[in-house]
Amino acid sequence: MPRNRRPQDREEKREEILAAAQRLFIDNGYESASMGQIAKNAGVTVNTIYWYFRDKDDLLIAVLDRLLAEALAQYATIADRPLNDRLLWAVDQLERLHGLVNTVHTRAPASPAVHAWHTGFHELADTLIADDLRKAGAAEADLPAMTAIGTFVIEGLLTHRRGDAGKRAVIDILVHKLTTVPTRT
Amino acid sequence: MPRNRRPQDREEKREEILAAAQRLFIDNGYESASMGQIAKNAGVTVNTIYWYFRDKDDLLIAVLDRLLAEALAQYATIADRPLNDRLLWAVDQLERLHGLVNTVHTRAPASPAVHAWHTGFHELADTLIADDLRKAGAAEADLPAMTAIGTFVIEGLLTHRRGDAGKRAVIDILVHKLTTVPTRT
DNA sequence: TCACTTCTTGAACGGTCTTCAAGAAACCTA
DNA sequence: TAGGTTTCTTGAAGACCGTTCAAGAAGTGA
């Protein structure tokens, strides 16, 4: 059933496999989504996947890049909203991917490629958050620790889901505590 | 090679398997530690493990309970220290288990037993932290969100290791921000 | 037509967790 | 003491996993 080898089709086929993998990774989780299952959903055999991707981790990274690019594109449209709203938006957007957050943390020690992606992601996230905190007047020396707190809370909200009110409460308090100058009682 | 079936030996054998599993889970990670490897380290065959434990997740939970009990026993000895020190102590203690934190999050969706353990653990942690924040004069309405922030930051420190100074800085700022009453600049 | 590259596939390998049926060792009862 | 029962252990196999290999088909260029 092979069709041709035009460069255009190469990308199309890759995209089909990627789309199937993304759906299964998100819906069933990385571990539960077997290569056979992904192949069947993409209308190919298992071996074909290995023609386009080195291994399952490589497939994971391609899916992550896809999702990150999509999220960043949408983020640009709300970049001027207050920090509160943007953080809540990020959590809402990434919430359906909460399983992948754990997957990245689990695969990173075993897969250098996943580890590299994870490092790059945190550098990006830290830059964005630090920028905000700096504008809010945070002390420069405290920035690394404060951005870490921001990142950890967002990751926590992703991996430990709670209702809309709960999310809003956590983020509001976080932003309030981080962007106001405290005085001892 | 079977010895006897005295009730005492039952517990001893169980402990031997548990000790081997704990060491391999911590050193090699849950996924990398195969049942065959655990069995060999415990001096039994794979099937014997299944006589004492329902499945691999059940083995994981038994290991987690073991570690938690041990940690709580040690925690009692420093319960009167300032919040800063206790949080840093907790991170240091649990740091070597950082792989298991991810493992619990990964297995929880697939295994009801692991999910239940995870829920129970967070209830315990929330109780401890909320108690501290209440004593520090935090508003009662803000407690749920603030305890969540505390938990998320500790989990973040466990899954994203950094040096001693980094840990100390994050915890100091966290405690400072959470336990002082802020005023707008 | 013929070699060459691109792409696809069936089959197999070594590994995982788990289960099944069989049997050995200790205990209990008759 | 003999026989049955329970507790524990095991070898073998099942079902699945990710991955690799060798073979072959489809399209391209000479």
Short mmCIF file of C-alpha atoms (C1' of nucleotides) in Angstrom, two decimals:
data_model
loop_
_atom_site.label_atom_id
_atom_site.label_comp_id
_atom_site.label_asym_id
_atom_site.label_seq_id
_atom_site.Cartn_x
_atom_site.Cartn_y
_atom_site.Cartn_z
CA MET A 1 0.00 0.00 0.00
CA PRO A 2 2.99 2.40 -0.22
CA ARG A 3 2.14 5.58 -2.10
CA ASN A 4 5.16 7.63 -3.05
CA ARG A 5 8.16 9.37 -1.59
CA ARG A 6 7.51 12.99 -2.31
CA PRO A 7 8.88 15.29 0.42
CA GLN A 8 5.43 16.68 1.10
CA ASP A 9 3.99 13.28 1.98
CA ARG A 10 6.80 12.65 4.37
CA GLU A 11 5.61 15.53 6.54
CA GLU A 12 1.98 14.57 6.19
CA LYS A 13 2.57 11.01 7.31
CA ARG A 14 4.68 12.21 10.18
CA GLU A 15 1.88 14.52 11.22
CA GLU A 16 -0.68 11.70 11.10
CA ILE A 17 1.42 9.55 13.38
CA LEU A 18 2.04 12.52 15.65
CA ALA A 19 -1.63 13.34 15.87
CA ALA A 20 -2.52 9.78 16.81
CA ALA A 21 0.25 9.65 19.39
CA GLN A 22 -0.77 12.97 20.90
CA ARG A 23 -4.37 11.91 21.32
CA LEU A 24 -3.47 8.57 22.89
CA PHE A 25 -0.78 10.06 25.13
CA ILE A 26 -3.24 12.60 26.50
CA ASP A 27 -6.27 10.32 26.73
CA ASN A 28 -4.69 7.06 27.90
CA GLY A 29 -1.33 8.20 29.21
CA TYR A 30 2.14 7.61 27.86
CA GLU A 31 2.62 4.17 29.36
CA SER A 32 -0.79 2.83 28.44
CA ALA A 33 -0.51 4.05 24.86
CA SER A 34 1.40 1.23 23.20
CA MET A 35 3.28 1.61 19.96
CA GLY A 36 0.91 -0.92 18.43
CA GLN A 37 -2.09 1.09 19.48
CA ILE A 38 -0.60 4.31 18.11
CA ALA A 39 0.22 2.57 14.85
CA LYS A 40 -3.30 1.21 14.48
CA ASN A 41 -4.79 4.66 15.12
CA ALA A 42 -2.47 6.20 12.56
CA GLY A 43 -3.29 3.52 9.96
CA VAL A 44 0.24 2.16 9.73
CA THR A 45 2.24 -0.70 11.17
CA VAL A 46 4.48 -0.39 14.18
CA ASN A 47 7.66 -0.48 12.11
CA THR A 48 6.58 2.52 10.09
CA ILE A 49 6.63 4.63 13.25
CA TYR A 50 10.25 3.65 13.71
CA TRP A 51 11.00 4.99 10.26
CA TYR A 52 9.88 8.46 11.30
CA PHE A 53 10.88 8.44 14.97
CA ARG A 54 13.91 6.98 16.72
CA ASP A 55 11.95 5.49 19.62
CA LYS A 56 8.95 6.11 21.84
CA ASP A 57 10.69 8.88 23.77
CA ASP A 58 11.43 10.65 20.49
CA LEU A 59 7.75 10.44 19.70
CA LEU A 60 6.99 11.92 23.12
CA ILE A 61 9.31 14.87 22.52
CA ALA A 62 7.73 15.57 19.14
CA VAL A 63 4.30 15.61 20.79
CA LEU A 64 5.56 17.92 23.54
CA ASP A 65 7.02 20.34 21.00
CA ARG A 66 3.73 20.35 19.14
CA LEU A 67 1.77 21.15 22.27
CA LEU A 68 4.25 23.76 23.49
CA ALA A 69 4.26 25.60 20.18
CA GLU A 70 0.48 25.64 20.17
CA ALA A 71 0.33 26.93 23.74
CA LEU A 72 2.90 29.67 23.11
CA ALA A 73 1.00 30.85 20.06
CA GLN A 74 -2.17 31.21 22.10
CA TYR A 75 -0.26 32.79 24.98
CA ALA A 76 0.77 35.67 22.77
CA THR A 77 -2.88 36.69 22.47
CA ILE A 78 -3.25 37.30 26.22
CA ALA A 79 0.24 38.54 27.05
CA ASP A 80 -1.08 41.90 28.25
CA ARG A 81 -3.46 40.58 30.89
CA PRO A 82 -2.62 40.72 34.62
CA LEU A 83 -0.33 38.03 36.02
CA ASN A 84 -3.19 36.38 37.90
CA ASP A 85 -5.21 35.82 34.79
CA ARG A 86 -2.28 34.59 32.77
CA LEU A 87 -1.28 32.01 35.35
CA LEU A 88 -4.83 30.76 35.63
CA TRP A 89 -5.03 30.62 31.86
CA ALA A 90 -1.83 28.59 31.74
CA VAL A 91 -3.14 26.12 34.29
CA ASP A 92 -6.44 25.78 32.44
CA GLN A 93 -4.68 25.28 29.13
CA LEU A 94 -2.19 22.74 30.39
CA GLU A 95 -4.58 20.93 32.71
CA ARG A 96 -5.60 18.32 30.19
CA LEU A 97 -1.93 17.52 29.83
CA HIS A 98 -1.39 16.84 33.52
CA GLY A 99 -0.46 13.24 32.76
CA LEU A 100 2.35 14.37 30.46
CA VAL A 101 3.88 16.48 33.23
CA ASN A 102 4.48 13.33 35.22
CA THR A 103 5.59 11.48 32.13
CA VAL A 104 8.30 14.03 31.44
CA HIS A 105 9.52 13.82 35.02
CA THR A 106 9.50 10.04 34.88
CA ARG A 107 11.26 9.67 31.54
CA ALA A 108 13.82 12.47 32.05
CA PRO A 109 16.26 10.45 34.18
CA ALA A 110 16.27 7.55 31.71
CA SER A 111 16.19 9.52 28.46
CA PRO A 112 18.76 12.28 27.80
CA ALA A 113 16.52 13.68 25.08
CA VAL A 114 13.55 14.04 27.41
CA HIS A 115 15.85 15.48 30.06
CA ALA A 116 17.06 18.12 27.63
CA TRP A 117 13.50 19.03 26.69
CA HIS A 118 12.56 19.31 30.35
CA THR A 119 15.50 21.61 31.07
CA GLY A 120 14.67 23.82 28.12
CA PHE A 121 11.03 24.06 29.15
CA HIS A 122 11.91 25.20 32.66
CA GLU A 123 14.33 27.79 31.33
CA LEU A 124 11.54 29.19 29.22
CA ALA A 125 9.02 29.14 32.06
CA ASP A 126 11.49 30.69 34.49
CA THR A 127 12.25 33.50 32.06
CA LEU A 128 8.58 34.34 31.67
CA ILE A 129 7.85 34.31 35.38
CA ALA A 130 11.01 36.16 36.38
CA ASP A 131 10.14 38.86 33.91
CA ASP A 132 6.78 39.37 35.55
CA LEU A 133 8.13 39.38 39.08
CA ARG A 134 10.81 41.88 38.12
CA LYS A 135 8.18 44.23 36.75
CA ALA A 136 6.21 43.81 39.97
CA GLY A 137 9.21 45.12 41.89
CA ALA A 138 10.63 41.94 43.40
CA ALA A 139 14.16 42.10 44.76
CA GLU A 140 16.62 40.84 42.17
CA ALA A 141 18.34 38.55 44.65
CA ASP A 142 15.08 36.80 45.45
CA LEU A 143 14.10 36.19 41.84
CA PRO A 144 15.47 32.64 41.38
CA ALA A 145 13.75 31.34 44.49
CA MET A 146 10.52 33.17 43.72
CA THR A 147 10.33 31.95 40.15
CA ALA A 148 10.96 28.42 41.41
CA ILE A 149 8.02 28.80 43.79
CA GLY A 150 5.84 30.01 40.94
CA THR A 151 6.81 27.11 38.73
CA PHE A 152 6.34 24.54 41.46
CA VAL A 153 2.87 25.82 42.32
CA ILE A 154 1.77 25.70 38.70
CA GLU A 155 3.13 22.18 38.30
CA GLY A 156 1.40 21.23 41.52
CA LEU A 157 -1.90 22.59 40.25
CA LEU A 158 -1.47 20.54 37.09
CA THR A 159 -0.69 17.28 38.82
CA HIS A 160 -3.16 17.71 41.70
CA ARG A 161 -6.32 18.90 40.09
CA ARG A 162 -8.88 20.93 41.99
CA GLY A 163 -11.96 22.97 41.12
CA ASP A 164 -11.99 26.37 39.46
CA ALA A 165 -12.45 28.18 42.76
CA GLY A 166 -9.58 26.25 44.29
CA LYS A 167 -7.26 27.06 41.42
CA ARG A 168 -8.20 30.73 41.53
CA ALA A 169 -7.66 30.89 45.29
CA VAL A 170 -4.21 29.31 45.11
CA ILE A 171 -3.07 31.57 42.28
CA ASP A 172 -4.48 34.74 43.81
CA ILE A 173 -2.78 34.12 47.12
CA LEU A 174 0.44 33.14 45.40
CA VAL A 175 0.54 36.31 43.32
CA HIS A 176 -0.54 38.45 46.24
CA LYS A 177 2.16 37.07 48.52
CA LEU A 178 4.88 37.27 45.90
CA THR A 179 4.17 40.74 44.56
CA THR A 180 3.62 42.69 47.78
CA VAL A 181 6.29 43.81 50.20
CA PRO A 182 5.72 42.16 53.56
CA THR A 183 6.05 43.80 56.96
CA ARG A 184 6.25 41.98 60.27
CA THR A 185 3.20 42.17 62.46
CA MET B 1 13.98 -25.40 50.30
CA PRO B 2 10.78 -24.47 52.20
CA ARG B 3 11.34 -24.14 55.92
CA ASN B 4 8.16 -23.96 57.92
CA ARG B 5 4.95 -22.02 58.18
CA ARG B 6 5.21 -20.43 61.58
CA PRO B 7 3.47 -17.05 61.77
CA GLN B 8 6.72 -15.38 62.77
CA ASP B 9 8.52 -16.46 59.62
CA ARG B 10 5.74 -15.12 57.47
CA GLU B 11 6.51 -11.61 58.67
CA GLU B 12 10.24 -12.10 58.39
CA LYS B 13 10.06 -13.26 54.79
CA ARG B 14 7.74 -10.42 53.94
CA GLU B 15 10.21 -8.00 55.43
CA GLU B 16 13.07 -9.47 53.44
CA ILE B 17 11.18 -9.02 50.20
CA LEU B 18 10.14 -5.54 51.26
CA ALA B 19 13.71 -4.54 52.10
CA ALA B 20 14.96 -5.72 48.73
CA ALA B 21 12.15 -3.94 46.91
CA GLN B 22 12.71 -0.71 48.83
CA ARG B 23 16.40 -0.63 48.01
CA LEU B 24 15.85 -1.33 44.32
CA PHE B 25 12.93 1.09 44.02
CA ILE B 26 15.04 3.88 45.50
CA ASP B 27 18.31 3.07 43.75
CA ASN B 28 17.08 2.02 40.29
CA GLY B 29 13.56 3.43 40.19
CA TYR B 30 10.22 1.64 40.23
CA GLU B 31 10.08 0.87 36.53
CA SER B 32 13.67 -0.31 36.24
CA ALA B 33 13.37 -2.56 39.26
CA SER B 34 11.87 -5.70 37.80
CA MET B 35 10.08 -8.32 39.82
CA GLY B 36 12.77 -10.80 38.81
CA GLN B 37 15.49 -8.50 40.10
CA ILE B 38 13.68 -7.94 43.38
CA ALA B 39 13.16 -11.68 43.76
CA LYS B 40 16.83 -12.43 43.16
CA ASN B 41 17.87 -9.80 45.71
CA ALA B 42 15.46 -11.24 48.25
CA GLY B 43 16.66 -14.79 47.62
CA VAL B 44 13.32 -16.10 46.36
CA THR B 45 11.64 -16.72 43.03
CA VAL B 46 9.29 -14.28 41.40
CA ASN B 47 6.21 -16.29 42.22
CA THR B 48 6.97 -16.18 45.92
CA ILE B 49 6.59 -12.40 45.85
CA TYR B 50 3.08 -12.91 44.52
CA TRP B 51 2.28 -15.05 47.53
CA TYR B 52 2.97 -12.12 49.86
CA PHE B 53 1.86 -9.22 47.65
CA ARG B 54 -1.02 -8.90 45.23
CA ASP B 55 1.02 -7.21 42.49
CA LYS B 56 3.85 -4.75 41.95
CA ASP B 57 1.72 -1.77 42.96
CA ASP B 58 0.89 -3.51 46.23
CA LEU B 59 4.61 -3.93 46.79
CA LEU B 60 5.07 -0.23 46.10
CA ILE B 61 2.45 0.74 48.66
CA ALA B 62 4.04 -1.47 51.29
CA VAL B 63 7.39 0.21 50.64
CA LEU B 64 5.79 3.66 50.84
CA ASP B 65 4.14 2.83 54.16
CA ARG B 66 7.47 1.63 55.49
CA LEU B 67 9.22 4.82 54.46
CA LEU B 68 6.43 7.07 55.71
CA ALA B 69 6.35 5.43 59.13
CA GLU B 70 10.10 5.81 59.41
CA ALA B 71 9.97 9.47 58.39
CA LEU B 72 7.15 10.28 60.83
CA ALA B 73 9.06 8.65 63.67
CA GLN B 74 12.08 10.84 62.97
CA TYR B 75 9.90 13.91 62.48
CA ALA B 76 8.69 13.63 66.06
CA THR B 77 12.21 14.31 67.27
CA ILE B 78 12.38 17.75 65.64
CA ALA B 79 8.74 18.81 65.96
CA ASP B 80 9.65 21.81 68.10
CA ARG B 81 12.03 23.43 65.63
CA PRO B 82 11.02 26.50 63.55
CA LEU B 83 8.97 25.90 60.41
CA ASN B 84 11.91 26.77 58.15
CA ASP B 85 14.11 24.10 59.58
CA ARG B 86 11.42 21.48 59.59
CA LEU B 87 10.58 22.03 55.94
CA LEU B 88 14.22 21.89 54.95
CA TRP B 89 14.59 18.74 57.01
CA ALA B 90 11.62 17.20 55.23
CA VAL B 91 13.09 18.00 51.83
CA ASP B 92 16.49 16.61 52.80
CA GLN B 93 14.93 13.46 54.21
CA LEU B 94 12.68 12.82 51.26
CA GLU B 95 15.16 13.89 48.61
CA ARG B 96 16.59 10.43 48.07
CA LEU B 97 13.01 9.31 47.40
CA HIS B 98 12.40 11.87 44.67
CA GLY B 99 11.95 9.10 42.13
CA LEU B 100 9.15 7.60 44.17
CA VAL B 101 7.27 10.91 44.19
CA ASN B 102 6.96 10.70 40.44
CA THR B 103 6.19 7.02 40.63
CA VAL B 104 3.23 7.64 42.92
CA HIS B 105 1.90 10.32 40.60
CA THR B 106 2.36 8.05 37.60
CA ARG B 107 0.78 4.96 39.09
CA ALA B 108 -2.10 6.71 40.87
CA PRO B 109 -4.37 7.04 37.83
CA ALA B 110 -3.95 3.38 36.90
CA SER B 111 -3.98 1.87 40.37
CA PRO B 112 -6.83 2.67 42.81
CA ALA B 113 -4.66 1.44 45.68
CA VAL B 114 -1.84 3.85 44.86
CA HIS B 115 -4.40 6.60 44.34
CA ALA B 116 -5.80 6.00 47.80
CA TRP B 117 -2.33 6.09 49.35
CA HIS B 118 -1.57 9.34 47.55
CA THR B 119 -4.77 10.94 48.80
CA GLY B 120 -4.08 9.86 52.36
CA PHE B 121 -0.55 11.19 52.21
CA HIS B 122 -1.69 14.63 51.09
CA GLU B 123 -4.32 14.78 53.80
CA LEU B 124 -1.62 14.10 56.35
CA ALA B 125 0.77 16.65 54.87
CA ASP B 126 -1.96 19.28 54.59
CA THR B 127 -2.88 18.78 58.23
CA LEU B 128 0.69 19.29 59.37
CA ILE B 129 1.26 22.40 57.29
CA ALA B 130 -2.12 23.96 58.05
CA ASP B 131 -1.42 23.55 61.73
CA ASP B 132 1.79 25.51 61.37
CA LEU B 133 0.28 28.28 59.32
CA ARG B 134 -2.59 28.63 61.76
CA LYS B 135 -0.15 29.08 64.62
CA ALA B 136 1.69 31.68 62.54
CA GLY B 137 -1.50 33.70 62.36
CA ALA B 138 -2.66 32.99 58.82
CA ALA B 139 -6.26 33.87 57.97
CA GLU B 140 -8.45 30.79 58.28
CA ALA B 141 -10.03 31.36 54.88
CA ASP B 142 -6.65 31.34 53.18
CA LEU B 143 -5.44 28.13 54.79
CA PRO B 144 -6.42 25.63 52.07
CA ALA B 145 -4.72 27.60 49.32
CA MET B 146 -1.66 28.33 51.44
CA THR B 147 -1.18 24.73 52.50
CA ALA B 148 -1.48 23.71 48.87
CA ILE B 149 1.28 26.16 47.98
CA GLY B 150 3.46 24.74 50.70
CA THR B 151 2.89 21.18 49.54
CA PHE B 152 3.50 22.03 45.90
CA VAL B 153 6.77 23.79 46.65
CA ILE B 154 8.06 20.87 48.68
CA GLU B 155 7.10 18.43 45.95
CA GLY B 156 8.75 20.71 43.43
CA LEU B 157 11.95 20.76 45.44
CA LEU B 158 11.90 16.99 45.54
CA THR B 159 11.36 16.49 41.83
CA HIS B 160 13.64 19.33 40.70
CA ARG B 161 16.75 18.99 42.79
CA ARG B 162 18.98 21.95 43.51
CA GLY B 163 21.86 22.67 45.84
CA ASP B 164 21.61 23.24 49.57
CA ALA B 165 21.71 27.01 49.20
CA GLY B 166 18.99 26.90 46.57
CA LYS B 167 16.73 24.79 48.74
CA ARG B 168 17.30 27.03 51.73
CA ALA B 169 16.56 30.15 49.69
CA VAL B 170 13.29 28.77 48.31
CA ILE B 171 12.08 27.62 51.71
CA ASP B 172 13.09 30.80 53.50
CA ILE B 173 11.28 32.98 51.01
CA LEU B 174 8.27 30.71 51.02
CA VAL B 175 7.95 30.79 54.79
CA HIS B 176 8.66 34.49 54.94
CA LYS B 177 6.01 35.30 52.37
CA LEU B 178 3.42 33.00 53.86
CA THR B 179 3.84 33.94 57.51
CA THR B 180 4.03 37.72 57.32
CA VAL B 181 1.13 40.07 56.73
CA PRO B 182 1.68 41.92 53.48
CA THR B 183 0.98 45.59 52.82
CA ARG B 184 0.75 47.20 49.42
CA THR B 185 3.66 49.41 48.48
"C1'" DT C 1 16.06 -1.40 -18.32
"C1'" DC C 2 18.61 -1.14 -14.11
"C1'" DA C 3 20.50 0.62 -10.05
"C1'" DC C 4 19.23 3.52 -6.13
"C1'" DT C 5 16.66 5.77 -2.52
"C1'" DT C 6 12.49 5.93 0.17
"C1'" DC C 7 9.19 3.77 2.56
"C1'" DT C 8 6.52 -0.33 4.43
"C1'" DT C 9 6.05 -4.69 6.30
"C1'" DG C 10 6.05 -9.66 8.60
"C1'" DA C 11 8.53 -11.92 11.78
"C1'" DA C 12 11.24 -12.34 15.55
"C1'" DC C 13 13.96 -11.09 19.99
"C1'" DG C 14 14.39 -10.16 24.68
"C1'" DG C 15 12.11 -8.14 28.22
"C1'" DT C 16 8.05 -6.96 31.31
"C1'" DC C 17 4.17 -8.38 34.89
"C1'" DT C 18 1.23 -11.93 35.96
"C1'" DT C 19 -1.11 -16.60 36.38
"C1'" DC C 20 -1.60 -21.66 36.53
"C1'" DA C 21 -0.89 -26.14 38.02
"C1'" DA C 22 2.04 -29.00 40.66
"C1'" DG C 23 4.47 -30.19 44.53
"C1'" DA C 24 7.05 -29.94 49.01
"C1'" DA C 25 6.99 -29.00 54.08
"C1'" DA C 26 4.73 -28.39 58.36
"C1'" DC C 27 0.54 -28.93 61.06
"C1'" DC C 28 -3.90 -31.07 62.69
"C1'" DT C 29 -6.91 -34.80 63.42
"C1'" DA C 30 -8.19 -39.53 63.81
"C1'" DT D 1 1.24 -43.39 63.20
"C1'" DA D 2 -1.50 -42.29 58.81
"C1'" DG D 3 -3.87 -39.23 56.02
"C1'" DG D 4 -5.77 -34.94 54.94
"C1'" DT D 5 -5.32 -29.87 55.04
"C1'" DT D 6 -3.10 -25.53 54.95
"C1'" DT D 7 0.93 -22.82 53.93
"C1'" DC D 8 4.41 -21.84 51.07
"C1'" DT D 9 7.48 -22.40 46.86
"C1'" DT D 10 8.38 -23.26 42.24
"C1'" DG D 11 8.85 -24.20 36.88
"C1'" DA D 12 6.49 -23.15 33.04
"C1'" DA D 13 3.72 -20.57 30.31
"C1'" DG D 14 0.66 -16.54 28.74
"C1'" DA D 15 -0.06 -12.00 27.14
"C1'" DC D 16 1.93 -7.91 26.40
"C1'" DC D 17 5.63 -4.48 25.73
"C1'" DG D 18 9.39 -1.71 22.84
"C1'" DT D 19 12.61 -2.58 19.45
"C1'" DT D 20 15.30 -4.62 15.47
"C1'" DC D 21 16.22 -7.26 11.21
"C1'" DA D 22 15.85 -8.67 6.68
"C1'" DA D 23 13.05 -8.48 2.72
"C1'" DG D 24 10.44 -6.36 -0.57
"C1'" DA D 25 7.51 -2.85 -2.96
"C1'" DA D 26 7.02 1.92 -5.04
"C1'" DG D 27 8.88 5.79 -7.12
"C1'" DT D 28 13.16 8.34 -9.24
"C1'" DG D 29 16.97 9.14 -12.25
"C1'" DA D 30 20.46 7.34 -15.65
#
